[in-house]
Amino acid sequence: MTIEKFVVTADQMRQIETRIFAAGMPVSALMEKVAGLLARRIQALLKSEGSSATDCITDLTDLTDLTDRRKRGEGKKIVNLQLPVIGVLVGPGHNGGDALVVARELHFQGFPVFVYCPFSKLK
């Protein structure tokens, strides 16, 4: 199977989305689908670089005693310390929504995720 790579302009993307939504796909369903595909692609790229999901931390709220708590195995493991921290820049509009869903999916997979949203108001 051959995968074509192509780039569209913002106007072309709006036209594509308009047709998709007119066909009955809800915005949230498209957002989940696209974000899921992006998260899986990011995971595949990181895995090919040798990252693995093994050593996890227990809590994101207090990192001061992280090493001791990890050694004791306290709490539910939710974030992998051996994986790279993934930064997600969140813009306004649907792309920002896509970015948030990608960040959520990567977090659920154990990646440490940093989300930055420099906009005071989202659409």
Backbone as a printed PyTorch tensor [residue, N CA C, xyz], in Angstrom:
tensor([[[  0.8470,  -1.1770,   0.0000],
         [  0.0000,   0.0000,   0.0000],
         [  0.8940,   1.2420,   0.0000]],

        [[  0.5580,   2.1960,  -0.8360],
         [  1.3010,   3.4450,  -0.9250],
         [  0.5220,   4.5460,  -0.2260]],

        [[  1.2170,   5.3160,   0.5830],
         [  0.5860,   6.4390,   1.2660],
         [  1.0680,   7.7190,   0.6070]],

        [[  0.1220,   8.5030,   0.1030],
         [  0.4750,   9.7930,  -0.4890],
         [  0.5560,  10.8460,   0.5940]],

        [[  1.5480,  11.7020,   0.4780],
         [  1.6660,  12.8240,   1.4040],
         [  1.3190,  14.0830,   0.6320]],

        [[  0.4830,  14.9110,   1.2260],
         [  0.1320,  16.1540,   0.5680],
         [ -0.1400,  17.2290,   1.5990]],

        [[ -0.0700,  18.4530,   1.1410],
         [ -0.3030,  19.6120,   1.9990],
         [ -1.4460,  20.3990,   1.3940]],

        [[ -2.3270,  20.8920,   2.2510],
         [ -3.4300,  21.7260,   1.7790],
         [ -3.3330,  23.0930,   2.4370]],

        [[ -3.9010,  24.0720,   1.7820],
         [ -3.9450,  25.4160,   2.3580],
         [ -5.0520,  25.4590,   3.4090]],

        [[ -5.0800,  26.5270,   4.1850],
         [ -6.1320,  26.6900,   5.1980],
         [ -7.5060,  26.7170,   4.5350]],

        [[ -7.6200,  27.3940,   3.3950],
         [ -8.9000,  27.4630,   2.6840],
         [ -9.3210,  26.0800,   2.1780]],

        [[ -8.3700,  25.3300,   1.6410],
         [ -8.6880,  23.9790,   1.1760],
         [ -9.1240,  23.0910,   2.3380]],

        [[ -8.4740,  23.2410,   3.4920],
         [ -8.8530,  22.4400,   4.6580],
         [-10.2570,  22.7960,   5.1230]],

        [[-10.5980,  24.0770,   5.0910],
         [-11.9640,  24.4950,   5.4560],
         [-12.9850,  23.8470,   4.5210]],

        [[-12.6720,  23.8120,   3.2370],
         [-13.5790,  23.1960,   2.2660],
         [-13.7300,  21.6950,   2.5260]],

        [[-12.6250,  21.0390,   2.8250],
         [-12.6710,  19.6040,   3.1280],
         [-13.5170,  19.3610,   4.3720]],

        [[-13.2790,  20.1430,   5.4240],
         [-14.0490,  19.9790,   6.6620],
         [-15.5280,  20.2690,   6.4410]],

        [[-15.8300,  21.2750,   5.6420],
         [-17.2320,  21.6000,   5.3490],
         [-17.9300,  20.4040,   4.7180]],

        [[-17.2690,  19.7400,   3.7800],
         [-17.8600,  18.5530,   3.1310],
         [-18.0180,  17.4060,   4.1310]],

        [[-17.0250,  17.2280,   4.9930],
         [-17.1000,  16.1500,   5.9880],
         [-18.2610,  16.3950,   6.9510]],

        [[-18.3980,  17.6260,   7.4360],
         [-19.4770,  17.9510,   8.3730],
         [-20.8400,  17.8850,   7.6840]],

        [[-20.8990,  18.3020,   6.4110],
         [-22.1580,  18.2240,   5.6580],
         [-22.5860,  16.7720,   5.4570]],

        [[-21.6190,  15.8660,   5.4140],
         [-21.9230,  14.4400,   5.2570],
         [-22.4160,  13.8210,   6.5620]],

        [[-22.3670,  14.5960,   7.6540],
         [-22.9350,  14.1200,   8.9060],
         [-21.9610,  13.7780,  10.0150]],

        [[-20.6650,  13.9580,   9.7870],
         [-19.7130,  13.6580,  10.8630],
         [-19.6600,  14.8310,  11.8330]],

        [[-19.8890,  14.5900,  13.1310],
         [-19.7970,  15.6690,  14.1180],
         [-18.3520,  16.1470,  14.2770]],

        [[-18.2030,  17.4080,  14.6350],
         [-16.8760,  17.9960,  14.8350],
         [-16.0890,  17.1840,  15.8590]],

        [[-16.7360,  16.8240,  16.9560],
         [-16.0310,  16.0930,  18.0180],
         [-15.5510,  14.7230,  17.5420]],

        [[-16.3280,  14.0620,  16.6930],
         [-15.9220,  12.7460,  16.1800],
         [-14.7060,  12.8680,  15.2700]],

        [[-14.6950,  13.8940,  14.4270],
         [-13.5370,  14.1150,  13.5570],
         [-12.3060,  14.4520,  14.3940]],

        [[-12.5070,  15.2800,  15.4150],
         [-11.4090,  15.6740,  16.2900],
         [-10.8000,  14.4500,  16.9800]],

        [[-11.6370,  13.5680,  17.5000],
         [-11.1550,  12.3510,  18.1620],
         [-10.4080,  11.4540,  17.1790]],

        [[-10.9490,  11.3190,  15.9760],
         [-10.3260,  10.4520,  14.9710],
         [ -8.9520,  10.9790,  14.5700]],

        [[ -8.8830,  12.2610,  14.2420],
         [ -7.6170,  12.8720,  13.8200],
         [ -6.5970,  12.8230,  14.9540]],

        [[ -7.0210,  13.1870,  16.1490],
         [ -6.1010,  13.2070,  17.2880],
         [ -5.5930,  11.8080,  17.6190]],

        [[ -6.4570,  10.8210,  17.5200],
         [ -6.0290,   9.4450,  17.7720],
         [ -4.9690,   8.9980,  16.7840]],

        [[ -5.1670,   9.3390,  15.5100],
         [ -4.1730,   8.9950,  14.4840],
         [ -2.8500,   9.7120,  14.7330]],

        [[ -2.9250,  10.9930,  15.0890],
         [ -1.6990,  11.7470,  15.3790],
         [ -0.9610,  11.1780,  16.5890]],

        [[ -1.6880,  10.8590,  17.6330],
         [ -1.0600,  10.3100,  18.8390],
         [ -0.3750,   8.9820,  18.5340]],

        [[ -1.0350,   8.1250,  17.7500],
         [ -0.4140,   6.8450,  17.3890],
         [  0.8330,   7.0480,  16.5380]],

        [[  0.7980,   8.0300,  15.6410],
         [  1.9730,   8.3040,  14.8030],
         [  3.1310,   8.8190,  15.6600]],

        [[  2.8400,   9.7060,  16.5980],
         [  3.8790,  10.2210,  17.4980],
         [  4.4750,   9.0760,  18.3150]],

        [[  3.6230,   8.2000,  18.8340],
         [  4.1080,   7.0490,  19.5980],
         [  5.0140,   6.1730,  18.7440]],

        [[  4.6150,   5.9320,  17.4990],
         [  5.4160,   5.0960,  16.6040],
         [  6.7740,   5.7370,  16.3290]],

        [[  6.7850,   7.0400,  16.1080],
         [  8.0470,   7.7370,  15.8630],
         [  8.9610,   7.6640,  17.0810]],

        [[  8.4030,   7.8650,  18.2620],
         [  9.2050,   7.8060,  19.4790],
         [  9.6830,   6.3850,  19.7640]],

        [[  8.8320,   5.4080,  19.4930],
         [  9.2190,   4.0170,  19.7140],
         [ 10.3740,   3.6390,  18.7910]],

        [[ 10.3620,   4.1470,  17.5590],
         [ 11.4420,   3.8340,  16.6210],
         [ 12.7670,   4.4370,  17.0760]],

        [[ 12.6940,   5.4380,  17.9620],
         [ 13.9030,   6.0490,  18.5210],
         [ 14.3380,   5.3680,  19.8120]],

        [[ 13.6340,   4.3130,  20.2130],
         [ 14.0610,   3.5440,  21.3750],
         [ 13.3750,   3.8660,  22.6790]],

        [[ 12.3550,   4.7200,  22.6820],
         [ 11.6380,   5.0250,  23.9180],
         [ 10.7200,   3.8640,  24.2670]],

        [[ 10.5430,   3.6070,  25.5660],
         [  9.6320,   2.5520,  25.9900],
         [  8.8330,   3.0130,  27.2000]],

        [[  7.6710,   2.4350,  27.3720],
         [  6.8000,   2.8220,  28.4840],
         [  6.9840,   1.8410,  29.6360]],

        [[  7.9580,   2.0990,  30.5070],
         [  8.1840,   1.1720,  31.6140],
         [  8.1960,   1.8590,  32.9680]],

        [[  9.1270,   2.7480,  33.2040],
         [  9.3140,   3.3520,  34.5230],
         [  8.4030,   4.5650,  34.6720]],

        [[  7.4240,   4.4910,  35.5550],
         [  6.4180,   5.5490,  35.6630],
         [  6.4910,   6.2670,  37.0020]],

        [[  6.0080,   7.5110,  37.0310],
         [  5.8730,   8.2230,  38.2940],
         [  4.4330,   8.1120,  38.7600]],

        [[  4.1980,   8.5070,  39.9940],
         [  2.8840,   8.2790,  40.5760],
         [  1.9810,   9.4990,  40.6100]],

        [[  2.5070,  10.6890,  40.5850],
         [  1.6690,  11.8680,  40.7850],
         [  2.2730,  13.0590,  40.0660]],

        [[  1.4380,  13.8350,  39.4120],
         [  1.9200,  15.0130,  38.7020],
         [  1.8660,  16.2700,  39.5540]],

        [[  1.2360,  16.2080,  40.7160],
         [  1.0030,  17.4290,  41.4820],
         [  2.1870,  17.8600,  42.3230]],

        [[  2.9990,  16.9360,  42.7930],
         [  4.1320,  17.2980,  43.6450],
         [  5.3560,  16.5080,  43.2140]],

        [[  6.2770,  17.1760,  42.5290],
         [  7.4590,  16.5050,  42.0150],
         [  8.6520,  16.6190,  42.9590]],

        [[  8.4910,  17.2560,  44.1220],
         [  9.6340,  17.4840,  45.0090],
         [ 10.1890,  16.1920,  45.5900]],

        [[  9.3140,  15.2600,  45.9450],
         [  9.8100,  14.0000,  46.5080],
         [  9.5730,  12.8450,  45.5420]],

        [[  9.6200,  13.1580,  44.2720],
         [  9.2970,  12.1870,  43.2290],
         [ 10.1620,  10.9350,  43.2910]],

        [[ 11.4600,  11.1020,  43.4260],
         [ 12.3610,   9.9510,  43.4150],
         [ 12.0650,   8.9950,  44.5610]],

        [[ 11.9030,   9.5260,  45.7690],
         [ 11.6090,   8.6650,  46.9260],
         [ 10.2730,   7.9530,  46.7660]],

        [[  9.2590,   8.6700,  46.3160],
         [  7.9330,   8.0720,  46.1580],
         [  7.9550,   6.9890,  45.0900]],

        [[  8.7180,   7.2310,  44.0200],
         [  8.8010,   6.2380,  42.9540],
         [  9.4880,   4.9730,  43.4720]],

        [[ 10.5540,   5.1430,  44.2500],
         [ 11.2680,   3.9890,  44.8070],
         [ 10.3610,   3.1680,  45.7160]],

        [[  9.4780,   3.8440,  46.4520],
         [  8.5530,   3.1360,  47.3430],
         [  7.3830,   2.5280,  46.5800]],

        [[  7.1780,   2.9350,  45.3220],
         [  6.0860,   2.3930,  44.5250],
         [  4.7230,   2.8550,  44.9710]],

        [[  4.6360,   4.0680,  45.5010],
         [  3.3640,   4.5730,  46.0160],
         [  2.4480,   5.0190,  44.8880]],

        [[  1.1690,   4.7360,  45.0490],
         [  0.1510,   5.2660,  44.1530],
         [  0.0840,   4.5870,  42.8010]],

        [[ -0.8330,   5.0650,  41.9970],
         [ -1.0430,   4.5320,  40.6600],
         [ -0.0120,   5.1260,  39.7090]],

        [[  0.5970,   4.2980,  38.9100],
         [  1.5880,   4.7780,  37.9500],
         [  0.8660,   5.3980,  36.7560]],

        [[  1.2190,   6.6590,  36.4530],
         [  0.5310,   7.3090,  35.3460],
         [  1.4490,   7.9640,  34.3360]],

        [[  2.6690,   8.3060,  34.6900],
         [  3.5420,   9.0100,  33.7530],
         [  4.9020,   8.3360,  33.7080]],

        [[  5.4200,   8.1490,  32.5090],
         [  6.6870,   7.4690,  32.3010],
         [  7.8490,   8.4460,  32.3660]],

        [[  8.8090,   8.1970,  33.2580],
         [  9.9710,   9.0780,  33.3940],
         [ 11.0140,   8.8570,  32.3170]],

        [[ 11.0070,   7.6990,  31.6670],
         [ 12.0100,   7.4110,  30.6550],
         [ 11.6040,   7.9120,  29.2770]],

        [[ 10.3760,   8.2880,  29.1130],
         [  9.9200,   8.8140,  27.8310],
         [ 10.2290,  10.3000,  27.7510]],

        [[ 10.3870,  10.8170,  26.5530],
         [ 10.6200,  12.2540,  26.4190],
         [  9.3690,  13.0420,  26.7980]],

        [[  9.5740,  14.2250,  27.3410],
         [  8.4440,  15.1120,  27.6130],
         [  7.9730,  15.6670,  26.2790]],

        [[  6.6750,  15.6260,  26.0640],
         [  6.1050,  16.1010,  24.8080],
         [  5.4340,  17.4420,  25.0610]],

        [[  5.8570,  18.4580,  24.3360],
         [  5.2500,  19.7780,  24.4270],
         [  4.1730,  19.9280,  23.3700]],

        [[  3.0210,  20.4260,  23.7810],
         [  1.9050,  20.6220,  22.8580],
         [  1.4990,  22.0900,  22.9110]],

        [[  1.6210,  22.7650,  21.7860],
         [  1.2050,  24.1600,  21.6620],
         [ -0.2420,  24.1760,  21.1970]],

        [[ -1.1130,  24.7710,  21.9980],
         [ -2.5460,  24.7700,  21.7150],
         [ -2.9670,  26.1420,  21.2220]],

        [[ -3.4840,  26.1780,  20.0090],
         [ -3.9900,  27.4120,  19.4350],
         [ -5.4990,  27.4740,  19.5550]],

        [[ -6.0950,  28.5420,  19.0390],
         [ -7.5510,  28.6690,  19.0840],
         [ -8.1990,  27.8240,  17.9870]],

        [[ -9.4560,  27.5710,  18.1280],
         [-10.1980,  26.8770,  17.0800],
         [-10.0520,  25.3720,  17.1330]],

        [[-10.4470,  24.7370,  16.0320],
         [-10.4480,  23.2790,  15.9670],
         [ -9.0500,  22.6890,  16.0790]],

        [[ -8.0490,  23.3620,  15.5310],
         [ -6.6870,  22.8370,  15.6520],
         [ -6.2520,  22.7790,  17.1130]],

        [[ -6.6540,  23.7700,  17.8910],
         [ -6.3560,  23.7490,  19.3190],
         [ -7.0590,  22.5990,  20.0150]],

        [[ -8.3000,  22.3510,  19.6110],
         [ -9.0300,  21.2010,  20.1530],
         [ -8.3470,  19.8960,  19.8010]],

        [[ -7.8940,  19.7900,  18.5420],
         [ -7.1400,  18.6030,  18.1200],
         [ -5.9080,  18.4230,  18.9960]],

        [[ -5.1970,  19.5180,  19.2410],
         [ -3.9700,  19.4590,  20.0400],
         [ -4.2600,  18.9740,  21.4590]],

        [[ -5.3490,  19.4520,  22.0510],
         [ -5.7040,  19.0180,  23.4070],
         [ -6.0330,  17.5270,  23.4530]],

        [[ -6.7240,  17.0390,  22.4270],
         [ -7.0600,  15.6140,  22.3990],
         [ -5.7970,  14.7760,  22.1910]],

        [[ -4.8760,  15.2400,  21.3440],
         [ -3.5980,  14.5430,  21.1640],
         [ -2.8530,  14.4930,  22.5010]],

        [[ -2.8020,  15.6240,  23.2020],
         [ -2.1250,  15.6720,  24.5020],
         [ -2.7620,  14.6860,  25.4750]],

        [[ -4.0760,  14.6350,  25.4970],
         [ -4.7840,  13.6980,  26.3850],
         [ -4.4250,  12.2510,  26.0580]],

        [[ -4.4540,  11.9130,  24.7730],
         [ -4.1570,  10.5430,  24.3680],
         [ -2.7240,  10.1490,  24.7130]],

        [[ -1.7810,  11.0490,  24.4890],
         [ -0.3860,  10.7600,  24.8300],
         [ -0.2100,  10.6130,  26.3410]],

        [[ -0.9070,  11.4520,  27.1000],
         [ -0.8740,  11.3400,  28.5670],
         [ -1.4220,   9.9810,  29.0080]],

        [[ -2.5380,   9.5570,  28.4060],
         [ -3.1180,   8.2590,  28.7500],
         [ -2.1560,   7.1120,  28.4460]],

        [[ -1.2610,   7.3170,  27.4880],
         [ -0.2720,   6.2910,  27.1440],
         [  0.9750,   6.3640,  28.0200]],

        [[  1.0040,   7.3080,  28.9620],
         [  2.1060,   7.3900,  29.9100],
         [  3.1620,   8.4220,  29.5890]],

        [[  2.9870,   9.1660,  28.5040],
         [  3.9680,  10.1900,  28.1540],
         [  3.8070,  11.4110,  29.0460]],

        [[  4.9120,  11.9880,  29.5200],
         [  4.8190,  13.2710,  30.2160],
         [  4.4810,  14.3430,  29.1740]],

        [[  3.4010,  15.0600,  29.3800],
         [  2.9350,  16.0410,  28.3910],
         [  2.8720,  17.4210,  29.0290]],

        [[  3.4360,  18.4040,  28.3480],
         [  3.3660,  19.8020,  28.7550],
         [  2.4940,  20.5220,  27.7360]],

        [[  1.4010,  21.1250,  28.1830],
         [  0.4820,  21.8380,  27.2930],
         [  0.6530,  23.3330,  27.5080]],

        [[  0.8580,  24.0620,  26.4180],
         [  0.9990,  25.5150,  26.4860],
         [ -0.0490,  26.1520,  25.5900]],

        [[ -0.8680,  27.0180,  26.1800],
         [ -1.9130,  27.7280,  25.4380],
         [ -1.7420,  29.2240,  25.6730]],

        [[ -1.1000,  29.9220,  24.7330],
         [ -0.8350,  31.3480,  24.9370],
         [ -2.0240,  32.2580,  24.6480]],

        [[ -3.1760,  31.6820,  24.3560],
         [ -4.3430,  32.4870,  24.0090],
         [ -5.2780,  32.5980,  25.2040]],

        [[ -5.7930,  33.7980,  25.4390],
         [ -6.6810,  33.9890,  26.5850],
         [ -8.0910,  33.4910,  26.3070]],

        [[ -8.4610,  33.3900,  25.0300],
         [ -9.8060,  32.9530,  24.6870],
         [ -9.7260,  31.9570,  23.5410]],

        [[-10.3600,  30.8050,  23.7390],
         [-10.4080,  29.7990,  22.6890],
         [-11.7710,  29.8310,  22.0280]],

        [[-11.8030,  29.4170,  20.7800],
         [-13.0800,  29.3740,  20.0530],
         [-13.8750,  28.1570,  20.4440]]])
